[in-house]
PDB file of C-alpha atoms in Angstrom:
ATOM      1  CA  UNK I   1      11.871  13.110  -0.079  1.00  0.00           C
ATOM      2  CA  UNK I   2      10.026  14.546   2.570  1.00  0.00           C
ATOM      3  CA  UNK I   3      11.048  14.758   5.930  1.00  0.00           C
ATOM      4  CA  UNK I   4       8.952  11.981   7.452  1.00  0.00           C
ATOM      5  CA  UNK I   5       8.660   9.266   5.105  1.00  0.00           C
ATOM      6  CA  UNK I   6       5.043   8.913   4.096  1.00  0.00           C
ATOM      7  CA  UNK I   7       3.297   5.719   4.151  1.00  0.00           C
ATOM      8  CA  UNK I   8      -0.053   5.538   1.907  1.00  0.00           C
ATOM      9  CA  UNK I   9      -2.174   2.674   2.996  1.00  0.00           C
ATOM     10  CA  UNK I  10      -5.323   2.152   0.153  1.00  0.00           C
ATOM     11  CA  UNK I  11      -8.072   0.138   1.095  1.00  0.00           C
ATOM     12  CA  UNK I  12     -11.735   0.727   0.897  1.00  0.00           C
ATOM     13  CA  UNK I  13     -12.356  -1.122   4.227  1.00  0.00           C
ATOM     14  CA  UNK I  14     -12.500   1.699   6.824  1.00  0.00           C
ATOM     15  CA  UNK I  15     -12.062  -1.125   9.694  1.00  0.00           C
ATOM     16  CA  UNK I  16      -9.367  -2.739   8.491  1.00  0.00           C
ATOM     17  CA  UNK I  17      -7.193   0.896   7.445  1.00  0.00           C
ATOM     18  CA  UNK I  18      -8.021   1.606  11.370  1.00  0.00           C
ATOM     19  CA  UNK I  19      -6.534  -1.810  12.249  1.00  0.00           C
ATOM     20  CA  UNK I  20      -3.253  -1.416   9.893  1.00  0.00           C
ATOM     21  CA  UNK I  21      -2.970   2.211  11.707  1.00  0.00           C
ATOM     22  CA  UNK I  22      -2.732   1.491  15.064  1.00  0.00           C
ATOM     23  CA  UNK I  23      -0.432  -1.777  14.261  1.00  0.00           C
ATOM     24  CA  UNK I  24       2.097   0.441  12.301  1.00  0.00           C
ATOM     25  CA  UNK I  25       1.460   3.749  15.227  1.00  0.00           C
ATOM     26  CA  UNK I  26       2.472   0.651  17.587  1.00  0.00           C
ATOM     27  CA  UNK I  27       5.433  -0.402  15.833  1.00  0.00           C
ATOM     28  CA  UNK I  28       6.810   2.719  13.596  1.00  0.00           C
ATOM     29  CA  UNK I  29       7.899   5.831  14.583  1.00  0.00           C
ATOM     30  CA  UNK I  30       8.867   8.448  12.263  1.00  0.00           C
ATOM     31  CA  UNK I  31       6.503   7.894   9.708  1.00  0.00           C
ATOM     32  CA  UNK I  32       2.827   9.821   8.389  1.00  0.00           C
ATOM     33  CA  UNK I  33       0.510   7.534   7.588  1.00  0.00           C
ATOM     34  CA  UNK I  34      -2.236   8.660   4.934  1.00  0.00           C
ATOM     35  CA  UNK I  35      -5.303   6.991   3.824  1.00  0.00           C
ATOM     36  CA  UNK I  36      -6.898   6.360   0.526  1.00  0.00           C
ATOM     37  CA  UNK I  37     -10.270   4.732   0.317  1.00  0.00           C
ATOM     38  CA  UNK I  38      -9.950   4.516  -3.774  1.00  0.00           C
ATOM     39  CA  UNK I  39      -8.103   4.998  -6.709  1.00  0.00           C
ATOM     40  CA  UNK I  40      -8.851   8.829  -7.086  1.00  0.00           C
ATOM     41  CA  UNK I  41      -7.800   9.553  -3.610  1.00  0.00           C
ATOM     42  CA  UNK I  42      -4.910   7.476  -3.563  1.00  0.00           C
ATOM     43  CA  UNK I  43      -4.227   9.149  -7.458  1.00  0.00           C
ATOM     44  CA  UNK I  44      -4.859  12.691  -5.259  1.00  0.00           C
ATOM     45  CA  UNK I  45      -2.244  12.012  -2.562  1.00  0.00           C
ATOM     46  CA  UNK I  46       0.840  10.570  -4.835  1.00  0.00           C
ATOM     47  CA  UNK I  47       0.613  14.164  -6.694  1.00  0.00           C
ATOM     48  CA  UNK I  48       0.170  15.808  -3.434  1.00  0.00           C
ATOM     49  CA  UNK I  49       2.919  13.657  -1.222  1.00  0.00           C
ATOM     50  CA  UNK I  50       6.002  11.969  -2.113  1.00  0.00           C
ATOM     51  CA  UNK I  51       5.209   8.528  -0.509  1.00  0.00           C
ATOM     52  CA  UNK I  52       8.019   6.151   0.345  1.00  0.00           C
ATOM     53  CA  UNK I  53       6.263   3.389   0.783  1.00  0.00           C
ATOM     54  CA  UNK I  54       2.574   2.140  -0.391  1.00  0.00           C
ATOM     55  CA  UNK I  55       0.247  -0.408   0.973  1.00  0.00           C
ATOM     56  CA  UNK I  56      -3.031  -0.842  -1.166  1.00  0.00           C
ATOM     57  CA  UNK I  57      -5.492  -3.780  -1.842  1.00  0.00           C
ATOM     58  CA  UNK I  58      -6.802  -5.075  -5.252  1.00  0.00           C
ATOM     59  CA  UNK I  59     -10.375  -4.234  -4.681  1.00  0.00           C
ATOM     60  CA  UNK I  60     -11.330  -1.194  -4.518  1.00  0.00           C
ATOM     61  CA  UNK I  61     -13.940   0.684  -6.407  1.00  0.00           C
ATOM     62  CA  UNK I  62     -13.830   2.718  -9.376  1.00  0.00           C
ATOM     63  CA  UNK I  63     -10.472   1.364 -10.736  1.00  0.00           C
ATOM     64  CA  UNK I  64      -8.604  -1.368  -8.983  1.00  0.00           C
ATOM     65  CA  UNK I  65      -5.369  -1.484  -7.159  1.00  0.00           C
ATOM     66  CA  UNK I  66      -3.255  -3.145 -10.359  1.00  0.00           C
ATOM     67  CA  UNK I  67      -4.486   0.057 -12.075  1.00  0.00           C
ATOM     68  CA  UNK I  68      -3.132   1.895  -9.157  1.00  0.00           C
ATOM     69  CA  UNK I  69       0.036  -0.128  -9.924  1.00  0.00           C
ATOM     70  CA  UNK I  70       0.509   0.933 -13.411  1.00  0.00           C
ATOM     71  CA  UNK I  71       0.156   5.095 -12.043  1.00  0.00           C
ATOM     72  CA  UNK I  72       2.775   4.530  -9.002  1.00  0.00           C
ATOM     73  CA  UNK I  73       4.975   3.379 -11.662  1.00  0.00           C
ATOM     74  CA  UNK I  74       5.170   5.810 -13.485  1.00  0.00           C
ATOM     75  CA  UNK I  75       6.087   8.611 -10.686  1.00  0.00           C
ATOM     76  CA  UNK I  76       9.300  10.315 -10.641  1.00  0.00           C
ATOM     77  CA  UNK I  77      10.150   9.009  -7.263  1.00  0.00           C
ATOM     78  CA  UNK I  78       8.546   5.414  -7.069  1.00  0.00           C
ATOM     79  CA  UNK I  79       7.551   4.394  -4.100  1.00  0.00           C
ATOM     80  CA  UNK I  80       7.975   1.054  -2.832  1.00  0.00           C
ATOM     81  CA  UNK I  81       4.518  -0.640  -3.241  1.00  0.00           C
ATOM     82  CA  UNK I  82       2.873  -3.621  -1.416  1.00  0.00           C
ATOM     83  CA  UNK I  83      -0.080  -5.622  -1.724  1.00  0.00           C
ATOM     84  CA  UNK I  84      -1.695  -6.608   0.968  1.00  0.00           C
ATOM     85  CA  UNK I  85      -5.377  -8.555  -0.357  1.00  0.00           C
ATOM     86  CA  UNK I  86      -7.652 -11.421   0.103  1.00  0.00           C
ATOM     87  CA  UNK I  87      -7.853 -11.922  -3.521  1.00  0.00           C
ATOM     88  CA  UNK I  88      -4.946 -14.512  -3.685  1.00  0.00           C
ATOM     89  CA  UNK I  89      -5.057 -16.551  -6.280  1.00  0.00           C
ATOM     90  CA  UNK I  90      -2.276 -16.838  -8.330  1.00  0.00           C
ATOM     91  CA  UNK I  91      -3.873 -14.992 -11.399  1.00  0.00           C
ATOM     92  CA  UNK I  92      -3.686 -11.997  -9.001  1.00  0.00           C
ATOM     93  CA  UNK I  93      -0.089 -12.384  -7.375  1.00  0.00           C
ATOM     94  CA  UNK I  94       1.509 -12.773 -10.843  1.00  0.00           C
ATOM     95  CA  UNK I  95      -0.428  -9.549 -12.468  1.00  0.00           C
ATOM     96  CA  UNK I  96       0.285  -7.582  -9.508  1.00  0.00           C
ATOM     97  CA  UNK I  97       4.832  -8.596  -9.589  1.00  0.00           C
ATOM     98  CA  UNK I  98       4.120  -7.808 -13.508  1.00  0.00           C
ATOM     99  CA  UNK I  99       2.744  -4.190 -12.816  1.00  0.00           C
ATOM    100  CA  UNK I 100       6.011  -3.932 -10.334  1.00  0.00           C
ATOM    101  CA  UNK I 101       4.510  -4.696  -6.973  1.00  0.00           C
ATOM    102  CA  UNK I 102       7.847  -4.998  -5.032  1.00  0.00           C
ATOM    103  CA  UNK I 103       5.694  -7.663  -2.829  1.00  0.00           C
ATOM    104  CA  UNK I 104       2.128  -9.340  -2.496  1.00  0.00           C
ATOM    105  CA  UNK I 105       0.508 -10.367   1.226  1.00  0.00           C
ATOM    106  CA  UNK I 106      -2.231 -12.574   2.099  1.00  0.00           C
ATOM    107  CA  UNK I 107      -4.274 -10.057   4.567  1.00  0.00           C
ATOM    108  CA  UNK I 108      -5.762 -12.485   5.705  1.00  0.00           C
ATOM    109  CA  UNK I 109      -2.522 -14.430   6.622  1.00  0.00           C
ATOM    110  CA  UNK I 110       0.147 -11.891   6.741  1.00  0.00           C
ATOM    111  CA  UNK I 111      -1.547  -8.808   8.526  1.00  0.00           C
ATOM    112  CA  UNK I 112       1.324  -8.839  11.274  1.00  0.00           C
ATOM    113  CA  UNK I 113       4.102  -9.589   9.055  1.00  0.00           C
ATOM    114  CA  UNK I 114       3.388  -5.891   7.905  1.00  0.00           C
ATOM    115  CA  UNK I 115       5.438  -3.966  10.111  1.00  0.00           C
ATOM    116  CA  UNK I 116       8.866  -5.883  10.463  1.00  0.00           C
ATOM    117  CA  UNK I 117       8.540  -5.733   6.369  1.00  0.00           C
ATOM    118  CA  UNK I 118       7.740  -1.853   6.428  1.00  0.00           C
ATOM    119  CA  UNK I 119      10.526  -1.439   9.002  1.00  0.00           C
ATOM    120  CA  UNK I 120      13.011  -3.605   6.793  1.00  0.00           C
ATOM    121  CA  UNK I 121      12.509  -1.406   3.427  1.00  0.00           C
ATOM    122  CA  UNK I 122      11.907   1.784   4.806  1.00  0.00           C
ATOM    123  CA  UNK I 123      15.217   1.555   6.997  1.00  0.00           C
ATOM    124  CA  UNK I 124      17.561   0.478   4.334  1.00  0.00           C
TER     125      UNK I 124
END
């Protein structure tokens, strides 16, 4: 593990990655906060970094984020992995818990809930 725990947050929105940074730079301390805008970045930075802890959405382009799910699975030191999406439906939540999300958000719903939940795992 690295020093600072690393938090990846993948999303192809730039707007809403600025918005998840300054609510977790508000509320977390400690931490380096990366951004992927797509599966080959995000890909890039888990060889690169040893994240503790990954945020990403379902869309994004090229592959999607339950792709993504299958690669952070498979790394040596798997990171704890959350979804945080508009694309709710249940067809989506139970894929994603199948690939081993450790937990799915509404991002629409649950945007604030993301920090007290990134504290909780990241501190125990």
């Amino acid at each position: 593990m690295e020093k600072h725990q690393v938090i990846l947050l993948v999303d192809d929105n730039q707007d809403f990655l600025d918005r998840m940074i300054i609510l977790l730079e508000e509320q977390i301390t400690g931490r380096i906060l990366l951004t992927a805008h797509n599966f080959d970045e995000a890909a890039f930075l888990l060889e690169q970094k040893t994240p503790a802890l990954i945020i990403l959405d379902i869309g994004l382009p090229g592959k999607n984020g339950l792709e993504l799910l299958k690669l952070i699975n498979r790394q040596p030191h798997r990171p704890v992995s959350i979804i945080l999406t508009n694309h709710t439906e249940h067809f989506y939540r139970e894929q994603s818990m199948a690939l081993g999300a450790d937990h799915f958000l509404d991002k629409s719903e649950d945007f604030a809930l993301v920090p007290k939940l990134v504290n909780s795992l990241l501190n125990n």
